[in-house]
């Protein structure tokens, strides 16, 4: 592929040379290429984000947004604890801009886990070059269940799977709820396990410097051992981090729904 500067050089030559010195011309041409590349990178990112937006799965099919500004510690009785959790979330956001790691957000219903996750999504879209995809695990389970009902559903699920494997930051919201209440011996279906395993394997890849290239954010009402009861241990080990700095514990916060 030719750069804009290659065309410019040809054009200038065909018009009998330049009015600038060699050095000035070289600088100008390098500038032209830099601007073109930057514009192309911005446009390409916007296109990719549109695709991941299309493939996201929202609870009740409605896209939701939230921001750190709107996530108020004052909504909780334990303001101090809520402030600490918010600070930890903003610290995770800062590290996530340039690094890749998994995040586990654990807590009871209505304590603000999804809201803070959406705030992270919003901040990444505004202040980073990362692509993000939101997957409600309950909605995903339905898609996997009805995969065989028609060709359209199958094609859609294939697109979703590909995007889930490739996106920079994947959110698995309410992981575990799709299997049912914990502690009653319920296990995810074989098909769902296999679907997640393919996604988790692809997302665990590392680059030539042994650095992770993708991040996965899991929110759940279920502690790790409960998730291990529903899914294969290998899957949980790839998706659910144990690193305390990357675990947001909402224990002690109240249901404010
Ligand atoms: N700190 C907060 N400031 C403002 N609004 C909040 C806060 N925490 C929660 N909310 C609001 O309360 C409602 C419940 O929060 P959210 O859906 O994030 O809970 P959750 O922990 O994800 O629950 P579940 O486990 O049932 O999915 C939402 O409407 C959310 O926007
Ligand atoms: Mg939630």
Coordinates of N, CA and C in Angstrom, one line a residue, residues 97-214:
X97 N -5.8 0.8 31.2 CA -5.5 1.6 30.0 C -4.3 1.1 29.2
X98 N -3.3 0.6 29.9 CA -2.1 0.2 29.3 C -1.6 -1.2 29.6
X99 N -2.4 -1.9 30.4 CA -2.0 -3.3 30.7 C -3.2 -4.2 30.6
X100 N -3.0 -5.5 30.6 CA -4.1 -6.5 30.5 C -4.0 -7.5 31.7
X101 N -5.2 -7.6 32.3 CA -5.3 -8.6 33.4 C -6.8 -8.8 33.6
X102 N -7.2 -9.9 34.3 CA -8.6 -10.1 34.6 C -9.0 -9.4 35.9
X103 N -10.3 -9.1 36.0 CA -10.9 -8.4 37.1 C -12.1 -9.2 37.6
X104 N -12.2 -9.4 38.9 CA -13.4 -10.1 39.4 C -14.1 -9.2 40.4
X105 N -15.4 -9.0 40.1 CA -16.2 -8.1 40.9 C -17.3 -8.9 41.6
X106 N -17.2 -9.1 42.9 CA -18.0 -10.0 43.6 C -18.9 -9.3 44.7
X107 N -20.2 -9.7 44.7 CA -21.0 -9.1 45.7 C -22.5 -9.5 45.5
X108 N -23.3 -9.1 46.5 CA -24.7 -9.4 46.5 C -25.5 -8.5 45.5
X109 N -26.7 -8.9 45.2 CA -27.6 -8.3 44.2 C -27.8 -6.8 44.6
X110 N -27.8 -5.9 43.6 CA -28.2 -4.5 43.9 C -27.2 -3.7 44.6
X111 N -25.9 -4.1 44.7 CA -24.9 -3.4 45.4 C -24.1 -2.4 44.5
X112 N -24.4 -2.5 43.2 CA -23.7 -1.6 42.3 C -22.6 -2.1 41.4
X113 N -22.5 -3.5 41.3 CA -21.4 -4.1 40.6 C -21.5 -3.8 39.1
X114 N -22.7 -4.0 38.5 CA -22.9 -3.7 37.1 C -22.7 -2.2 36.8
X115 N -23.2 -1.4 37.7 CA -23.1 0.1 37.5 C -21.6 0.5 37.5
X116 N -20.8 -0.1 38.4 CA -19.3 0.3 38.4 C -18.6 -0.3 37.2
X117 N -19.1 -1.4 36.7 CA -18.5 -2.1 35.5 C -18.8 -1.2 34.3
X118 N -20.0 -0.7 34.2 CA -20.4 0.2 33.1 C -19.6 1.5 33.2
X119 N -19.3 1.9 34.4 CA -18.5 3.1 34.5 C -17.1 2.9 34.0
X120 N -16.5 1.7 34.2 CA -15.2 1.3 33.6 C -15.3 1.3 32.1
X121 N -16.4 0.7 31.6 CA -16.6 0.7 30.1 C -16.6 2.1 29.5
X122 N -17.3 2.9 30.2 CA -17.4 4.3 29.7 C -16.1 5.0 29.7
X123 N -15.3 4.8 30.8 CA -14.0 5.5 30.9 C -13.1 4.9 29.9
X124 N -13.1 3.6 29.6 CA -12.2 3.0 28.6 C -12.5 3.5 27.2
X125 N -13.8 3.7 27.0 CA -14.2 4.2 25.6 C -13.8 5.7 25.5
X126 N -13.8 6.4 26.6 CA -13.5 7.8 26.5 C -12.0 8.1 26.5
X127 N -11.3 7.3 27.4 CA -9.9 7.7 27.6 C -8.9 6.6 27.3
X128 N -9.3 5.6 26.4 CA -8.3 4.6 26.0 C -8.6 4.2 24.6
X129 N -7.7 3.4 24.0 CA -7.9 3.0 22.6 C -8.4 1.5 22.6
X130 N -8.8 1.1 23.8 CA -9.3 -0.3 23.9 C -10.7 -0.5 23.4
X131 N -10.9 -1.7 22.8 CA -12.3 -2.1 22.4 C -12.9 -2.9 23.6
X132 N -14.2 -2.7 23.8 CA -14.9 -3.3 24.9 C -16.2 -4.0 24.4
X133 N -16.5 -5.1 25.1 CA -17.8 -5.8 24.7 C -18.5 -6.2 26.0
X134 N -19.8 -6.0 26.1 CA -20.5 -6.3 27.3 C -21.4 -7.5 27.0
X135 N -21.3 -8.6 27.8 CA -22.1 -9.8 27.6 C -22.8 -10.1 28.9
X136 N -24.1 -10.0 28.9 CA -25.0 -10.5 30.0 C -25.0 -12.0 29.8
X137 N -24.5 -12.7 30.9 CA -24.3 -14.2 30.8 C -25.7 -14.8 30.7
X138 N -26.7 -14.2 31.2 CA -28.1 -14.8 31.2 C -28.6 -14.7 29.7
X139 N -28.3 -13.6 29.0 CA -28.7 -13.4 27.6 C -27.9 -14.4 26.8
X140 N -26.6 -14.6 27.1 CA -25.8 -15.5 26.3 C -26.3 -16.9 26.4
X141 N -26.7 -17.3 27.7 CA -27.1 -18.7 27.8 C -28.3 -18.9 26.9
X142 N -29.2 -17.9 26.8 CA -30.4 -18.1 25.9 C -29.9 -18.3 24.5
X143 N -29.0 -17.4 24.1 CA -28.5 -17.5 22.7 C -27.9 -18.9 22.4
X144 N -27.1 -19.5 23.4 CA -26.5 -20.8 23.2 C -27.6 -21.9 23.2
X145 N -28.7 -21.7 24.0 CA -29.7 -22.7 24.0 C -30.5 -22.7 22.7
X146 N -30.7 -21.5 22.1 CA -31.5 -21.5 20.9 C -30.7 -21.5 19.6
X147 N -29.4 -21.8 19.8 CA -28.5 -21.8 18.6 C -29.0 -22.6 17.4
X148 N -29.6 -23.8 17.8 CA -30.0 -24.7 16.7 C -31.4 -24.4 16.1
X149 N -32.1 -23.4 16.7 CA -33.4 -23.2 16.2 C -33.5 -22.7 14.8
X150 N -32.6 -21.8 14.4 CA -32.5 -21.4 13.0 C -31.1 -20.9 12.6
X151 N -31.0 -20.8 11.3 CA -29.6 -20.5 10.8 C -29.2 -19.1 11.2
X152 N -30.2 -18.2 11.3 CA -29.9 -16.8 11.7 C -29.3 -16.7 13.1
X153 N -29.9 -17.5 14.0 CA -29.5 -17.5 15.4 C -28.0 -18.1 15.4
X154 N -27.8 -19.1 14.6 CA -26.5 -19.8 14.6 C -25.4 -18.8 14.1
X155 N -25.7 -18.1 13.0 CA -24.8 -17.1 12.5 C -24.5 -16.0 13.5
X156 N -25.5 -15.6 14.2 CA -25.4 -14.5 15.2 C -24.5 -15.0 16.3
X157 N -24.7 -16.2 16.8 CA -23.9 -16.7 17.9 C -22.4 -16.9 17.4
X158 N -22.2 -17.3 16.2 CA -20.8 -17.4 15.7 C -20.1 -16.0 15.7
X159 N -20.9 -15.0 15.3 CA -20.3 -13.6 15.3 C -20.0 -13.2 16.8
X160 N -20.9 -13.5 17.7 CA -20.7 -13.1 19.1 C -19.5 -13.9 19.6
X161 N -19.3 -15.2 19.3 CA -18.2 -15.9 19.8 C -16.9 -15.3 19.4
X162 N -16.8 -15.0 18.1 CA -15.6 -14.4 17.5 C -15.2 -13.1 18.2
X163 N -16.2 -12.3 18.4 CA -16.0 -11.0 19.0 C -15.6 -11.2 20.5
X164 N -16.2 -12.2 21.2 CA -15.8 -12.4 22.6 C -14.4 -12.9 22.7
X165 N -13.9 -13.6 21.7 CA -12.5 -14.1 21.7 C -11.5 -13.0 21.4
X166 N -11.9 -12.0 20.6 CA -11.0 -11.0 20.1 C -10.9 -9.7 20.8
X167 N -12.1 -9.3 21.4 CA -12.2 -7.9 21.9 C -11.1 -7.7 23.0
X168 N -10.6 -6.5 23.2 CA -9.6 -6.2 24.2 C -10.1 -6.4 25.6
X169 N -11.3 -5.9 25.9 CA -11.8 -6.0 27.3 C -13.2 -6.6 27.2
X170 N -13.4 -7.8 27.7 CA -14.7 -8.5 27.7 C -15.3 -8.5 29.1
X171 N -16.6 -8.1 29.1 CA -17.3 -8.1 30.4 C -18.3 -9.3 30.4
X172 N -18.2 -10.2 31.4 CA -19.1 -11.3 31.6 C -19.9 -10.9 32.8
X173 N -21.1 -10.3 32.6 CA -21.9 -9.8 33.7 C -22.8 -10.8 34.3
X174 N -22.8 -10.9 35.6 CA -23.7 -11.8 36.4 C -23.3 -13.2 36.1
X175 N -22.1 -13.5 36.0 CA -21.6 -14.9 35.7 C -22.0 -15.8 36.9
X176 N -22.6 -17.0 36.5 CA -23.1 -17.9 37.6 C -24.6 -17.8 37.7
X177 N -25.2 -16.6 37.5 CA -26.7 -16.5 37.5 C -27.3 -17.3 36.4
X178 N -26.6 -17.5 35.3 CA -27.2 -18.2 34.2 C -27.4 -19.7 34.5
X179 N -26.6 -20.2 35.5 CA -26.7 -21.6 35.9 C -27.8 -21.8 36.9
X180 N -28.1 -20.8 37.6 CA -29.2 -21.0 38.7 C -28.6 -20.7 40.0
X181 N -29.4 -20.9 41.0 CA -29.0 -20.6 42.4 C -27.8 -21.5 42.8
X182 N -26.9 -21.0 43.6 CA -25.7 -21.8 43.9 C -26.1 -22.8 45.0
X183 N -25.2 -23.7 45.2 CA -25.3 -24.6 46.3 C -26.3 -25.8 46.2
X184 N -26.9 -25.8 45.0 CA -27.9 -26.9 44.8 C -27.4 -28.0 43.8
X185 N -26.1 -27.9 43.6 CA -25.5 -28.9 42.7 C -25.7 -28.7 41.2
X186 N -26.3 -27.5 40.9 CA -26.5 -27.3 39.4 C -25.2 -27.1 38.7
X187 N -25.2 -27.6 37.5 CA -24.0 -27.4 36.6 C -24.4 -26.8 35.3
X188 N -23.5 -26.1 34.7 CA -23.8 -25.5 33.4 C -23.9 -26.7 32.4
X189 N -24.6 -26.5 31.3 CA -24.7 -27.5 30.3 C -23.4 -27.7 29.6
X190 N -23.2 -28.8 29.0 CA -21.9 -29.1 28.3 C -21.7 -28.1 27.2
X191 N -22.8 -27.8 26.5 CA -22.6 -26.8 25.4 C -22.2 -25.5 25.9
X192 N -22.7 -25.0 27.0 CA -22.3 -23.7 27.5 C -20.9 -23.7 28.0
X193 N -20.5 -24.8 28.7 CA -19.1 -25.0 29.1 C -18.1 -24.9 28.0
X194 N -18.5 -25.6 26.9 CA -17.6 -25.6 25.7 C -17.5 -24.3 25.1
X195 N -18.6 -23.6 25.0 CA -18.6 -22.2 24.4 C -17.7 -21.3 25.2
X196 N -17.8 -21.3 26.6 CA -16.9 -20.5 27.4 C -15.5 -20.9 27.3
X197 N -15.2 -22.2 27.2 CA -13.9 -22.7 27.2 C -13.1 -22.2 26.0
X198 N -13.8 -22.2 24.8 CA -13.2 -21.7 23.6 C -12.9 -20.2 23.8
X199 N -13.8 -19.4 24.4 CA -13.6 -18.0 24.6 C -12.4 -17.8 25.6
X200 N -12.4 -18.6 26.7 CA -11.4 -18.4 27.7 C -10.0 -18.7 27.2
X201 N -9.9 -19.8 26.4 CA -8.6 -20.2 25.8 C -8.1 -19.1 24.9
X202 N -8.9 -18.6 24.1 CA -8.5 -17.6 23.1 C -8.0 -16.3 23.9
X203 N -8.7 -16.0 24.9 CA -8.4 -14.8 25.7 C -7.2 -14.9 26.6
X204 N -6.7 -16.1 26.8 CA -5.6 -16.2 27.7 C -4.3 -16.1 27.0
X205 N -4.3 -15.8 25.7 CA -3.0 -15.8 24.9 C -2.1 -14.7 25.4
X206 N -0.8 -14.9 25.2 CA 0.2 -13.9 25.6 C 1.0 -13.5 24.3
X207 N 1.7 -12.4 24.4 CA 2.5 -11.9 23.2 C 3.9 -12.5 23.4
X208 N 4.8 -12.0 22.5 CA 6.2 -12.5 22.5 C 7.0 -12.2 23.8
X209 N 6.5 -11.2 24.6 CA 7.1 -10.9 25.8 C 6.4 -11.5 27.0
X210 N 5.5 -12.5 26.7 CA 4.8 -13.2 27.7 C 3.8 -12.3 28.5
X211 N 3.4 -11.3 27.8 CA 2.4 -10.4 28.4 C 1.0 -10.7 27.9
X212 N 0.0 -10.7 28.8 CA -1.4 -10.9 28.3 C -1.8 -9.9 27.4
X213 N -2.6 -10.2 26.4 CA -3.1 -9.3 25.3 C -4.5 -8.9 25.5
X214 N -5.2 -9.6 26.5 CA -6.7 -9.3 26.6 C -7.0 -9.3 28.1

